[in-house]
Amino acid sequence: IAGLLAAVLTASYAVRLWLLAFRGRGAEVPDHGKQPLAMTSVLWILAVPTIGFGLTAGLLGDWFDGHALTPSLTTAVLSTGVTLVGGLVTYGAWRHTTALAVRTPIGAVAAHPGGEPALVEAEAMTSHTAAYGTIADAPDPADPGRLLLGPLHRHAVTGFHLDALYTALFVRPVRAAARLVRFLDREVVDTYVNGTGAVTRLLGTAVRRAQTGNVQTYVSALLAGSLALAIAAVVFANVNAGS
């Protein structure tokens, strides 16, 4: 049953896409030129194994417990029949919606002479949904999906909001984590590294100023340091002796 349902749905949306692409009346899609290799290579990666497995289906049965992979005559007839039914139903719905789109008058929209063109256009679209569709609907008024899906069409054109769910569950948390890592890297790690470098530069500057090359200055500093150490030793000795 699942396989037959999949055959019906596949035939239906394939025929719908073909009709909208080659016989549709929606807005013309701009020409993007030759598709990049990143797009076509994926199709070839999927197509080559599919064709190969299809041609060698009779030889691969021994790999799967000896059972034949080719469908039986009953399965082939049923799947072909339901596929034709799905395609014909979609084609009939397209003919019906196309006829309705042609007969539906656009009509005149009453608007203030000084009204904004965008406001007039928006009012025309909202007051003639049969011809224009709604914001959530496809731009082609002859889309058979509207007739076949009914109220579900507005959800189907948005992928049943799976993209919004994926964005909420994965995209936004990943972006938030990336912003946190960026903040820690710039404000914490970089600050620590830059502070360490600044302290090192200050110490280097202080030491460099002490290195004047004057021997008398070095000897004087050495004597002063020795005298300070001697005084400190005497003081600590007296303190320890008194305690």
Coordinates of C-alpha atoms in Angstrom, one line a residue:
I1 CA 0.0 0.0 0.0
A2 CA 2.8 2.4 0.9
G3 CA 4.5 1.7 -2.5
L4 CA 1.3 2.3 -4.4
L5 CA 0.7 5.5 -2.5
A6 CA 4.2 6.6 -3.2
A7 CA 3.7 5.9 -6.9
V8 CA 0.5 8.0 -7.0
L9 CA 2.1 10.9 -5.2
T10 CA 5.3 10.8 -7.3
A11 CA 3.3 10.8 -10.6
S12 CA 1.1 13.6 -9.3
Y13 CA 3.8 16.0 -8.3
A14 CA 6.0 15.1 -11.3
V15 CA 3.1 15.9 -13.7
R16 CA 2.4 19.1 -11.7
L17 CA 6.0 20.3 -12.0
W18 CA 6.1 19.5 -15.7
L19 CA 2.9 21.4 -16.3
L20 CA 3.9 24.4 -14.3
A21 CA 7.4 24.5 -15.9
F22 CA 6.4 24.1 -19.5
R23 CA 2.7 25.1 -19.6
G24 CA 2.4 27.4 -16.6
R25 CA 1.3 31.0 -16.6
G26 CA 3.2 32.3 -13.6
A27 CA 6.0 34.8 -13.4
E28 CA 8.9 34.0 -15.8
V29 CA 11.9 32.6 -14.0
P30 CA 15.1 34.5 -14.8
D31 CA 17.7 32.6 -16.8
H32 CA 20.6 31.6 -14.4
G33 CA 22.7 30.2 -17.2
K34 CA 24.6 26.9 -17.0
Q35 CA 24.2 25.2 -13.7
P36 CA 27.3 24.9 -11.5
L37 CA 29.2 21.6 -11.2
A38 CA 28.1 21.4 -7.5
M39 CA 24.5 20.9 -8.7
T40 CA 25.0 18.6 -11.7
S41 CA 27.5 16.4 -10.0
V42 CA 25.0 15.4 -7.3
L43 CA 22.5 14.5 -10.0
W44 CA 25.1 12.3 -11.7
I45 CA 26.1 10.7 -8.4
L46 CA 22.4 9.7 -7.8
A47 CA 21.6 8.8 -11.4
V48 CA 24.5 6.5 -12.3
P49 CA 24.0 4.0 -9.4
T50 CA 20.3 4.1 -9.9
I51 CA 20.6 3.2 -13.6
G52 CA 23.3 0.6 -12.8
F53 CA 21.2 -1.1 -10.1
G54 CA 18.2 -1.0 -12.4
L55 CA 20.0 -2.7 -15.3
T56 CA 21.6 -5.4 -13.0
A57 CA 18.5 -6.1 -10.9
G58 CA 18.3 -9.6 -12.3
L59 CA 21.9 -10.4 -11.4
L60 CA 21.8 -9.0 -7.8
G61 CA 19.2 -11.5 -6.5
D62 CA 21.9 -13.9 -5.2
W63 CA 23.3 -11.2 -3.0
F64 CA 20.0 -10.9 -1.1
D65 CA 19.1 -14.5 -0.1
G66 CA 18.4 -15.5 -3.6
H67 CA 15.1 -13.5 -3.8
A68 CA 14.4 -11.7 -7.1
L69 CA 14.6 -7.9 -6.9
T70 CA 12.4 -7.4 -10.0
P71 CA 8.7 -6.7 -9.2
S72 CA 6.1 -9.3 -10.0
L73 CA 3.6 -8.9 -12.8
T74 CA 0.8 -7.9 -10.4
T75 CA 3.0 -5.3 -8.7
A76 CA 4.1 -3.9 -12.0
V77 CA 0.6 -3.6 -13.4
L78 CA -0.8 -2.1 -10.2
S79 CA 2.1 0.4 -9.9
T80 CA 1.8 1.4 -13.5
G81 CA -2.0 1.8 -13.2
V82 CA -1.9 4.0 -10.1
T83 CA 0.9 6.0 -11.7
L84 CA -1.3 6.7 -14.7
V85 CA -4.2 7.5 -12.4
G86 CA -2.1 10.0 -10.5
G87 CA -0.8 11.7 -13.6
L88 CA -4.3 11.8 -15.3
V89 CA -5.9 13.2 -12.2
T90 CA -3.3 16.0 -11.9
Y91 CA -3.6 16.7 -15.6
G92 CA -7.4 16.9 -15.3
A93 CA -7.1 19.2 -12.3
W94 CA -4.7 21.4 -14.3
R95 CA -7.2 21.7 -17.2
H96 CA -10.0 22.6 -14.8
T97 CA -7.9 25.3 -12.9
T98 CA -6.7 26.7 -16.2
A99 CA -10.2 27.1 -17.5
L100 CA -11.2 28.8 -14.2
A101 CA -8.2 31.1 -14.5
V102 CA -9.2 32.1 -18.0
R103 CA -12.9 32.7 -17.2
T104 CA -12.2 34.6 -13.9
P105 CA -12.4 38.4 -14.7
I106 CA -9.7 40.5 -13.2
G107 CA -12.2 43.4 -12.8
A108 CA -11.5 46.9 -11.8
V109 CA -10.4 48.0 -8.4
A110 CA -11.7 51.2 -7.0
A111 CA -8.9 53.2 -5.5
H112 CA -8.2 56.8 -4.8
P113 CA -6.7 58.6 -7.8
G114 CA -3.8 59.7 -5.6
G115 CA -3.3 56.2 -4.1
E116 CA 0.1 54.5 -4.1
P117 CA 0.5 52.0 -6.9
A118 CA 1.7 49.3 -4.5
L119 CA -1.5 49.8 -2.4
V120 CA -3.7 49.5 -5.5
E121 CA -1.9 46.3 -6.5
A122 CA -2.2 44.8 -3.1
E123 CA -5.9 45.6 -3.0
A124 CA -6.3 44.0 -6.4
M125 CA -4.6 40.8 -5.3
T126 CA -6.6 40.5 -2.0
S127 CA -10.0 41.2 -3.8
H128 CA -9.3 38.7 -6.7
T129 CA -7.8 35.7 -5.0
A130 CA -9.2 33.4 -7.7
A131 CA -7.0 35.0 -10.3
Y132 CA -4.0 36.2 -8.3
G133 CA -3.9 33.7 -5.4
T134 CA -2.8 34.6 -1.9
I135 CA 0.6 35.4 -0.6
A136 CA 1.1 31.8 0.6
D137 CA -0.1 30.3 -2.7
A138 CA 1.9 29.7 -5.9
P139 CA 1.9 32.7 -8.3
D140 CA 0.3 30.6 -11.1
P141 CA -3.5 30.7 -10.8
A142 CA -3.7 27.4 -12.8
D143 CA -1.7 25.4 -10.3
P144 CA -3.5 22.1 -10.0
G145 CA -2.2 21.7 -6.4
R146 CA -4.8 24.2 -5.2
L147 CA -7.6 22.0 -6.4
L148 CA -6.1 18.7 -5.3
L149 CA -4.9 19.8 -1.9
G150 CA -7.5 22.4 -1.0
P151 CA -6.8 24.0 2.4
L152 CA -3.5 22.1 2.7
H153 CA -2.0 23.9 -0.4
R154 CA -1.0 27.0 1.6
H155 CA 0.9 24.7 4.0
A156 CA 2.3 22.5 1.2
V157 CA 3.9 25.5 -0.7
T158 CA 5.9 26.3 2.4
G159 CA 7.0 22.7 2.8
F160 CA 4.6 22.2 5.7
H161 CA 6.8 24.6 7.7
L162 CA 9.6 22.1 8.0
D163 CA 12.1 24.8 7.0
A164 CA 10.9 27.0 9.8
L165 CA 11.1 24.1 12.2
Y166 CA 14.6 23.2 11.0
T167 CA 15.6 26.9 11.4
A168 CA 14.3 27.0 14.9
L169 CA 15.8 23.7 16.0
F170 CA 19.2 23.9 14.3
V171 CA 20.0 27.0 12.4
R172 CA 19.3 29.5 15.1
P173 CA 21.1 27.6 17.9
V174 CA 24.1 27.0 15.7
R175 CA 24.3 30.7 14.8
A176 CA 23.9 31.6 18.5
A177 CA 26.7 29.3 19.4
A178 CA 28.8 30.7 16.6
R179 CA 28.2 34.3 17.9
L180 CA 29.1 33.1 21.4
V181 CA 32.4 31.6 20.2
R182 CA 33.1 34.7 18.2
F183 CA 32.5 36.9 21.3
L184 CA 34.7 34.7 23.5
D185 CA 37.5 34.6 20.9
R186 CA 37.5 38.4 20.4
E187 CA 36.7 39.7 23.8
V188 CA 38.3 37.1 26.1
V189 CA 41.1 35.2 24.2
D190 CA 42.2 38.2 22.1
T191 CA 42.1 40.4 25.2
Y192 CA 44.3 38.0 27.1
V193 CA 46.7 37.6 24.3
N194 CA 46.9 41.3 23.6
G195 CA 47.3 42.1 27.3
T196 CA 50.1 39.7 27.6
G197 CA 51.8 41.2 24.6
A198 CA 51.3 44.7 26.0
V199 CA 52.9 43.8 29.4
T200 CA 55.8 42.1 27.6
R201 CA 56.4 45.3 25.5
L202 CA 56.3 47.5 28.6
L203 CA 58.8 45.2 30.4
G204 CA 61.0 45.2 27.3
T205 CA 60.8 49.0 27.1
A206 CA 61.8 49.3 30.8
V207 CA 64.7 46.9 30.5
R208 CA 65.9 48.6 27.3
R209 CA 66.0 52.0 29.0
A210 CA 68.2 50.5 31.7
Q211 CA 70.7 49.2 29.2
T212 CA 72.5 52.5 28.5
G213 CA 75.9 51.0 27.8
N214 CA 77.5 53.2 30.6
V215 CA 79.7 51.0 32.8
Q216 CA 79.6 53.4 35.7
T217 CA 75.8 53.2 35.8
Y218 CA 76.0 49.4 35.8
V219 CA 78.5 49.4 38.7
S220 CA 76.5 52.0 40.7
A221 CA 73.3 49.9 40.3
L222 CA 75.3 46.8 41.3
L223 CA 76.6 48.5 44.4
A224 CA 73.2 49.9 45.3
G225 CA 71.6 46.5 45.0
S226 CA 74.3 44.9 47.1
L227 CA 73.9 47.5 49.8
A228 CA 70.1 47.0 49.8
L229 CA 70.6 43.3 50.1
A230 CA 73.1 43.7 53.0
I231 CA 70.8 46.0 54.9
A232 CA 67.9 43.6 54.3
A233 CA 70.0 40.7 55.6
V234 CA 71.0 42.6 58.8
V235 CA 67.4 43.7 59.5
F236 CA 66.1 40.2 59.1
A237 CA 68.9 38.8 61.3
N238 CA 68.1 41.3 64.1
V239 CA 64.4 40.5 63.8
N240 CA 65.0 36.7 64.1
A241 CA 67.4 37.2 67.0
G242 CA 64.9 39.3 68.9
S243 CA 62.1 36.8 68.4

